[in-house]
Amino acid sequence: MSALGKLQKLTHVMFILAILALCMLMILFPAETWQAGVRGLAIWWDVLFPSLFPFLVLSELLIGFGIVHFLGTLLNPLMRPIFRVPGSGGFVFAVSCASGYPTGAKLTAQLWEQKLVTREEGERLVAFTTSSDPIFMIGAVSVGFFHNVAIAPVLVASHYAAAFIVGLLMRFHGKGTDHSNKHSISESKVYPSHPNNIRKNKLKLAIESMHQARMADGRAFGELLRQAIASSLRLIIIVGGLVVFFSVIMELLVQTGWLGVLYHWTELGLVHAGLPPALSQSLVGGLFEVTLGAKEAGAAGASIPLMYKAAAAAFVLSWGGLSVHAQIMSILSNTPMRYGPFLLARVIHALIAPILVLLLWAPIMGTMDSPAFAPNIPNFTPFIYTPHWGTIVVTGLVTLGIVVFLLLICSLIISLFSNRHVKR
């Protein structure tokens, strides 16, 4: 037997032993397992379901009607030179900003199925479109966990700025050109930046692309809606199962005391870095699950400066937790896209976001723990975050509209500048 075969056999045996150990722990701690499962289910139903399901269905409908092709044509002058992804990646980024992870990976997988992205383009796209949504960062983290809405601008700005930087860095991932890959559609037919289309009207070309995509799809609205709901429900159930599963694992690790070693190592690392060691619970918790890590960051000792607690929350939000990683892996398993580039991007994102929090703290917050551009609220009354489905959906739709509008404006400016340069 080869060395690779032995390694695979050993990995298989260790996986079976880990599953058996997990089953034994669930038997030894039945009450704790039940409570952890209920908490995970509550997170899924109260936060993830309303923030993901409507946008998954909406995205499927927009792809079926060719709206994604329409936006892709208009956004290509922006997305192609900056991030080395097709213009349709701008739509993926906008929806991901509105609904959070793992929407970006789901839409990227759909684009690959329609031959709108190559494998490497998809890996780049998943790398920087996997992000949290603003309603979670503002409502759950800032208000619910930190009881301080003033830190929301810092968290949101650092999170999305770090995602933009990750996109710039990941443009160097892969080969120097993607057009040799036959899985990618002919850009001369779709994108206005192609030399064959440089003289064509951009809006007319986008409308033609949308019409061609709709004709190629061919499904009636009723069938399109049925398939969109069915596909979205399958994904949302998988997401819910993984959230509950990792919630149980985290609780069992707490009950057995196995997290003590991780806490100790993390505390040593924080001490050497000159950071408060009490943040170890937040970082270790966020390693497994976003909500738990962000909650521990907000509940850290009052002696810890708020700036460092916000930086810990930014780390957790950018890393995503192993629960999100498992969701991404399950989505990418049906495509040739690899998990490795996504893992590298999460590490980079998690390192950059806290640094940006520290850099942006003084300009945004000023010398006080309140925004420099807003009136000080010294007696802010904390309250428990109780998400409302209507608020989540409306906020997501507004965010989607704003991001798409800004991307279109930037693409228009770049396109006008490029045309003027070509004329000269």
Coordinates of C-alpha atoms in Angstrom, one line a residue:
M1 CA 0.0 0.0 0.0
S2 CA 1.3 3.4 -0.9
A3 CA 2.0 6.2 1.6
L4 CA -1.0 8.1 0.3
G5 CA -3.3 5.1 0.7
K6 CA -2.1 4.6 4.3
L7 CA -2.7 8.2 5.1
Q8 CA -6.2 8.0 3.7
K9 CA -6.9 4.8 5.7
L10 CA -5.6 6.5 8.9
T11 CA -7.7 9.6 8.3
H12 CA -10.8 7.4 7.8
V13 CA -10.2 5.5 11.0
M14 CA -9.6 8.7 13.0
F15 CA -12.8 10.2 11.6
I16 CA -14.8 7.2 12.7
L17 CA -13.2 7.4 16.2
A18 CA -14.1 11.1 16.4
I19 CA -17.7 10.3 15.5
L20 CA -17.9 7.6 18.1
A21 CA -16.4 9.9 20.7
L22 CA -19.0 12.5 19.8
C23 CA -21.8 10.0 20.2
M24 CA -20.5 9.0 23.7
L25 CA -20.3 12.6 24.8
M26 CA -23.9 13.2 23.7
I27 CA -25.0 10.3 25.8
L28 CA -23.0 11.5 28.8
F29 CA -24.3 15.1 28.5
P30 CA -27.9 14.7 27.1
A31 CA -29.3 17.9 28.7
E32 CA -26.4 20.1 27.5
T33 CA -26.7 18.5 24.0
W34 CA -30.4 19.3 23.9
Q35 CA -29.9 22.9 25.0
A36 CA -27.1 23.5 22.6
G37 CA -29.2 22.1 19.7
V38 CA -32.1 24.4 20.7
R39 CA -29.8 27.4 20.8
G40 CA -28.4 26.6 17.3
L41 CA -31.9 26.1 16.0
A42 CA -33.0 29.4 17.4
I43 CA -30.0 31.2 15.7
W44 CA -31.0 29.5 12.4
W45 CA -34.7 30.4 12.6
D46 CA -34.4 33.9 14.1
V47 CA -31.4 35.2 12.1
L48 CA -30.2 33.0 9.3
F49 CA -33.5 31.9 7.8
P50 CA -34.9 35.4 7.2
S51 CA -31.6 36.8 6.1
L52 CA -30.7 34.1 3.7
F53 CA -33.9 32.4 2.3
P54 CA -35.5 35.5 0.6
F55 CA -32.3 36.5 -1.1
L56 CA -31.5 33.0 -2.2
V57 CA -34.9 32.7 -3.9
L58 CA -34.6 36.3 -5.3
S59 CA -31.1 35.5 -6.7
E60 CA -32.4 32.4 -8.4
L61 CA -35.2 34.3 -10.1
L62 CA -32.8 37.1 -11.2
I63 CA -30.5 34.6 -12.7
G64 CA -33.4 32.9 -14.5
F65 CA -34.7 36.2 -15.9
G66 CA -31.2 37.2 -17.1
I67 CA -30.9 40.2 -14.7
V68 CA -27.5 38.9 -13.6
H69 CA -26.3 38.9 -17.2
F70 CA -27.6 42.4 -17.6
L71 CA -25.7 43.6 -14.5
G72 CA -22.7 41.5 -15.5
T73 CA -22.4 43.3 -18.8
L74 CA -22.6 46.7 -17.1
L75 CA -20.3 45.8 -14.2
N76 CA -17.6 44.1 -16.2
P77 CA -15.5 47.3 -16.8
L78 CA -15.2 47.4 -13.0
M79 CA -14.9 43.8 -11.9
R80 CA -12.6 42.4 -14.6
P81 CA -9.6 44.8 -14.3
I82 CA -9.8 45.1 -10.5
F83 CA -10.7 41.6 -9.3
R84 CA -10.2 39.5 -12.4
V85 CA -13.7 38.2 -12.3
P86 CA -16.6 38.7 -14.7
G87 CA -19.1 41.5 -14.2
S88 CA -21.6 39.1 -12.8
G89 CA -19.3 38.9 -9.8
G90 CA -20.5 42.3 -8.8
F91 CA -24.0 41.0 -8.4
V92 CA -22.7 38.2 -6.2
F93 CA -20.8 40.7 -4.0
A94 CA -23.9 42.9 -3.7
V95 CA -26.2 40.0 -2.6
S96 CA -23.5 38.7 -0.2
C97 CA -23.3 42.1 1.4
A98 CA -27.1 42.1 1.8
S99 CA -27.6 38.6 3.2
G100 CA -24.2 37.4 4.5
Y101 CA -22.5 34.0 4.2
P102 CA -22.8 31.5 2.5
T103 CA -24.8 33.3 -0.2
G104 CA -21.6 34.3 -2.2
A105 CA -20.5 30.7 -2.5
K106 CA -24.0 29.5 -3.6
L107 CA -24.3 32.1 -6.3
T108 CA -20.8 31.5 -7.5
A109 CA -21.6 27.8 -7.9
Q110 CA -24.6 28.7 -9.9
L111 CA -22.5 31.0 -12.1
W112 CA -20.1 28.1 -12.7
E113 CA -23.0 25.8 -13.7
Q114 CA -24.0 28.4 -16.3
K115 CA -20.4 28.7 -17.5
L116 CA -20.2 32.3 -16.5
V117 CA -17.0 31.8 -14.5
T118 CA -14.0 29.5 -14.7
R119 CA -12.8 27.5 -11.7
E120 CA -10.1 30.1 -10.8
E121 CA -12.5 33.0 -11.3
G122 CA -15.0 31.3 -9.0
E123 CA -12.3 30.7 -6.3
R124 CA -11.4 34.4 -6.5
L125 CA -15.1 35.4 -6.2
V126 CA -15.9 33.1 -3.3
A127 CA -12.7 34.4 -1.5
F128 CA -13.9 38.0 -1.2
T129 CA -17.7 37.7 -1.4
T130 CA -18.0 35.6 1.8
S131 CA -18.8 38.2 4.3
S132 CA -21.3 39.0 7.1
D133 CA -24.4 41.1 6.5
P134 CA -24.8 44.6 8.0
I135 CA -28.0 43.8 10.0
F136 CA -26.1 41.1 11.9
M137 CA -23.1 43.4 12.6
I138 CA -25.3 46.3 13.6
G139 CA -28.2 44.6 15.3
A140 CA -26.7 41.4 16.8
V141 CA -23.1 42.4 17.5
S142 CA -23.1 46.1 18.1
V143 CA -26.5 46.4 19.9
G144 CA -27.2 42.9 21.1
F145 CA -23.7 41.8 22.3
F146 CA -21.8 45.1 22.9
H147 CA -24.9 47.2 23.9
N148 CA -23.2 50.1 22.0
V149 CA -24.5 51.0 18.6
A150 CA -21.6 53.5 18.3
I151 CA -19.1 50.8 17.2
A152 CA -21.2 49.7 14.2
P153 CA -19.6 52.0 11.7
V154 CA -16.1 50.8 12.7
L155 CA -17.1 47.1 12.4
V156 CA -18.9 47.5 9.1
A157 CA -16.2 49.7 7.5
S158 CA -13.3 47.4 8.6
H159 CA -15.1 44.2 7.6
Y160 CA -16.0 45.3 4.0
A161 CA -12.7 47.2 3.5
A162 CA -10.8 44.1 4.4
A163 CA -13.0 42.1 2.0
F164 CA -12.1 44.6 -0.7
I165 CA -8.4 44.2 0.1
V166 CA -8.8 40.4 0.0
G167 CA -10.3 40.7 -3.5
L168 CA -7.4 42.8 -4.7
L169 CA -4.9 40.2 -3.3
M170 CA -6.8 37.2 -4.7
R171 CA -6.7 38.7 -8.2
F172 CA -3.2 37.3 -8.3
H173 CA -4.5 33.8 -7.6
G174 CA -4.4 31.4 -10.6
K175 CA -3.0 31.7 -14.0
G176 CA -2.2 35.0 -15.8
T177 CA -5.3 34.6 -18.0
D178 CA -8.6 32.8 -17.7
H179 CA -9.8 32.9 -21.2
S180 CA -8.2 29.7 -22.3
N181 CA -10.6 27.8 -20.0
K182 CA -13.4 26.5 -22.2
H183 CA -15.8 26.5 -19.3
S184 CA -16.0 30.3 -19.5
I185 CA -18.4 31.8 -22.0
S186 CA -17.2 34.0 -24.9
E187 CA -16.7 37.5 -23.6
S188 CA -17.1 39.0 -27.0
K189 CA -20.8 38.1 -26.8
V190 CA -21.5 39.4 -23.3
Y191 CA -19.1 42.0 -22.1
P192 CA -18.8 45.5 -23.5
S193 CA -15.1 45.8 -22.6
H194 CA -14.2 43.3 -25.2
P195 CA -12.6 44.9 -28.3
N196 CA -15.3 43.6 -30.6
N197 CA -17.9 45.5 -28.5
I198 CA -16.0 48.6 -27.6
R199 CA -18.1 50.7 -30.0
K200 CA -21.4 49.2 -29.1
N201 CA -23.9 50.9 -26.8
K202 CA -23.3 49.5 -23.3
L203 CA -27.0 49.5 -22.3
K204 CA -28.1 48.0 -25.6
L205 CA -25.5 45.2 -25.2
A206 CA -26.7 44.6 -21.6
I207 CA -30.3 44.3 -22.7
E208 CA -29.3 41.9 -25.5
S209 CA -27.4 39.8 -23.1
M210 CA -30.3 39.6 -20.7
H211 CA -32.7 38.6 -23.5
Q212 CA -30.4 35.9 -24.7
A213 CA -30.0 34.5 -21.2
R214 CA -33.8 34.5 -20.6
M215 CA -34.3 32.7 -23.9
A216 CA -31.6 30.2 -23.1
D217 CA -33.2 29.5 -19.7
G218 CA -36.7 29.0 -21.2
R219 CA -38.5 28.1 -17.9
A220 CA -41.9 29.5 -17.2
F221 CA -42.2 31.8 -14.2
G222 CA -44.1 29.1 -12.2
E223 CA -41.5 26.5 -12.8
L224 CA -38.7 29.0 -12.1
L225 CA -40.2 30.0 -8.8
R226 CA -40.8 26.4 -7.8
Q227 CA -37.2 25.4 -8.5
A228 CA -35.9 28.5 -6.8
I229 CA -37.8 27.8 -3.6
A230 CA -36.8 24.1 -3.6
S231 CA -33.1 24.8 -4.2
S232 CA -33.1 27.6 -1.5
L233 CA -34.8 25.3 1.0
R234 CA -32.3 22.6 0.4
L235 CA -29.4 24.9 1.1
I236 CA -31.0 26.6 4.1
I237 CA -31.7 23.2 5.7
I238 CA -28.1 22.2 5.2
V239 CA -27.0 25.5 6.8
G240 CA -29.3 25.0 9.8
G241 CA -28.0 21.5 10.3
L242 CA -24.4 22.6 10.3
V243 CA -25.2 25.4 12.8
V244 CA -26.9 23.0 15.2
F245 CA -24.1 20.5 14.8
F246 CA -21.3 22.9 15.6
S247 CA -23.3 24.4 18.4
V248 CA -23.5 20.9 20.0
I249 CA -19.8 20.3 19.4
M250 CA -18.9 23.6 21.0
E251 CA -21.0 22.8 24.1
L252 CA -19.5 19.4 24.5
L253 CA -16.0 20.8 24.3
V254 CA -16.9 23.2 27.0
Q255 CA -18.5 20.5 29.2
T256 CA -15.4 18.2 28.9
G257 CA -12.9 21.0 29.5
W258 CA -11.1 20.3 26.3
L259 CA -11.2 24.0 25.4
G260 CA -8.8 24.7 28.3
V261 CA -5.8 23.9 26.2
L262 CA -6.9 26.2 23.4
Y263 CA -7.6 29.0 25.8
H264 CA -4.2 28.6 27.3
W265 CA -2.4 28.7 24.0
T266 CA -4.4 31.6 22.8
E267 CA -3.7 33.6 26.0
L268 CA 0.0 33.0 25.5
G269 CA -0.2 34.3 22.0
L270 CA -2.2 37.4 23.0
V271 CA 0.3 38.2 25.8
H272 CA 3.2 38.0 23.4
A273 CA 1.3 40.3 21.0
G274 CA 0.7 42.8 23.8
L275 CA -3.1 42.2 23.8
P276 CA -5.5 41.4 26.6
P277 CA -5.4 37.7 27.3
A278 CA -9.1 37.8 28.4
L279 CA -10.0 37.9 24.7
S280 CA -9.0 34.3 24.3
Q281 CA -12.6 33.1 24.9
S282 CA -13.9 35.2 22.1
L283 CA -11.2 34.1 19.7
V284 CA -11.5 30.4 20.5
G285 CA -15.3 30.6 20.4
G286 CA -15.2 32.4 17.1
L287 CA -12.9 29.7 15.7
F288 CA -16.0 27.4 15.8
E289 CA -19.0 29.7 15.5
V290 CA -19.4 33.4 14.7
T291 CA -22.3 34.2 17.0
L292 CA -20.6 32.7 20.1
G293 CA -17.3 34.4 19.4
A294 CA -18.9 37.8 18.8
K295 CA -21.0 37.4 22.0
E296 CA -17.9 36.5 24.1
A297 CA -16.1 39.6 22.7
G298 CA -18.9 41.9 23.8
A299 CA -19.1 40.2 27.2
A300 CA -15.3 40.5 27.9
G301 CA -14.2 42.2 31.0
A302 CA -15.0 45.9 31.5
S303 CA -11.2 46.5 32.1
I304 CA -10.5 45.6 28.5
P305 CA -10.5 48.7 26.2
L306 CA -13.5 48.7 23.9
M307 CA -11.2 49.1 20.9
Y308 CA -9.6 45.7 21.5
K309 CA -13.0 44.0 22.0
A310 CA -14.2 45.4 18.7
A311 CA -11.0 44.2 17.0
A312 CA -11.7 40.7 18.4
A313 CA -15.3 40.8 17.0
A314 CA -13.9 41.9 13.6
F315 CA -11.6 38.9 13.7
V316 CA -14.4 36.5 14.4
L317 CA -16.8 38.0 11.8
S318 CA -14.1 37.8 9.1
W319 CA -13.0 34.3 9.9
G320 CA -16.5 33.1 9.8
G321 CA -16.2 30.1 12.1
L322 CA -15.8 26.4 11.2
S323 CA -19.6 26.2 10.8
V324 CA -19.4 28.7 7.9
H325 CA -16.4 26.9 6.5
A326 CA -18.3 23.6 6.5
Q327 CA -21.2 25.3 4.7
I328 CA -18.8 26.6 2.0
M329 CA -17.2 23.2 1.6
S330 CA -20.6 21.6 1.1
I331 CA -21.5 24.1 -1.6
L332 CA -18.2 23.8 -3.4
S333 CA -18.2 20.0 -3.3
N334 CA -20.4 20.0 -6.4
T335 CA -18.0 22.1 -8.4
P336 CA -14.3 21.9 -9.3
M337 CA -13.6 24.9 -7.1
R338 CA -11.2 24.1 -4.2
Y339 CA -11.5 24.9 -0.5
G340 CA -7.8 25.9 -0.1
P341 CA -8.0 29.4 -1.7
F342 CA -11.1 30.1 0.4
L343 CA -9.3 29.1 3.6
L344 CA -6.3 31.3 2.7
A345 CA -8.7 34.2 2.0
R346 CA -10.4 33.7 5.4
V347 CA -7.1 33.9 7.2
I348 CA -6.1 37.0 5.4
H349 CA -9.5 38.6 6.0
A350 CA -9.3 37.7 9.7
L351 CA -5.9 39.3 10.0
I352 CA -6.6 42.5 8.1
A353 CA -10.0 43.4 9.7
P354 CA -8.8 43.8 13.3
I355 CA -5.9 45.9 12.1
L356 CA -8.3 48.2 10.2
V357 CA -10.4 48.5 13.4
L358 CA -7.4 49.8 15.3
L359 CA -6.5 52.1 12.4
L360 CA -10.0 53.4 11.9
W361 CA -10.9 53.7 15.6
A362 CA -9.5 57.3 16.2
P363 CA -10.9 58.8 12.9
I364 CA -14.4 57.3 13.4
M365 CA -14.7 57.1 17.2
G366 CA -12.5 60.1 18.1
T367 CA -11.0 60.2 21.6
M368 CA -14.3 59.0 23.1
D369 CA -16.1 55.7 22.6
S370 CA -18.6 57.4 20.3
P371 CA -18.5 58.3 16.6
A372 CA -16.7 61.5 15.7
F373 CA -19.5 62.4 13.3
A374 CA -22.5 61.7 15.7
P375 CA -23.6 63.3 18.9
N376 CA -22.3 61.6 22.1
I377 CA -24.8 59.3 23.8
P378 CA -23.3 58.8 27.3
N379 CA -26.4 57.0 28.8
F380 CA -27.1 54.5 26.0
T381 CA -29.6 52.0 27.3
P382 CA -28.7 48.4 26.4
F383 CA -31.4 46.0 25.2
I384 CA -31.5 42.5 24.0
Y385 CA -31.4 42.1 20.3
T386 CA -34.6 40.5 19.0
P387 CA -34.4 40.3 15.2
H388 CA -37.6 40.9 13.3
W389 CA -38.0 39.2 9.9
G390 CA -39.4 42.3 8.3
T391 CA -36.5 44.5 9.5
I392 CA -33.9 41.9 8.3
V393 CA -35.5 41.6 4.8
V394 CA -36.0 45.3 4.3
T395 CA -32.5 46.1 5.5
G396 CA -31.1 43.5 3.2
L397 CA -33.0 44.8 0.2
V398 CA -31.9 48.4 0.9
T399 CA -28.3 47.2 1.2
L400 CA -28.6 45.3 -2.0
G401 CA -29.9 48.3 -3.9
I402 CA -27.2 50.6 -2.5
V403 CA -24.3 48.3 -3.3
V404 CA -25.6 47.6 -6.8
F405 CA -26.0 51.4 -7.4
L406 CA -22.5 52.2 -6.2
L407 CA -21.0 49.4 -8.3
L408 CA -22.8 50.7 -11.4
I409 CA -21.6 54.2 -10.8
C410 CA -18.0 53.1 -10.4
S411 CA -18.3 50.9 -13.5
L412 CA -19.7 53.8 -15.5
I413 CA -16.9 56.1 -14.4
I414 CA -14.2 53.5 -15.3
S415 CA -16.0 52.8 -18.7
L416 CA -16.1 56.5 -19.6
F417 CA -12.5 56.9 -18.6
S418 CA -11.5 53.9 -20.7
N419 CA -13.4 55.0 -23.7
R420 CA -11.8 58.5 -23.5
H421 CA -8.4 56.9 -23.3
V422 CA -9.1 54.7 -26.3
K423 CA -10.2 57.7 -28.4
R424 CA -7.0 59.5 -27.6

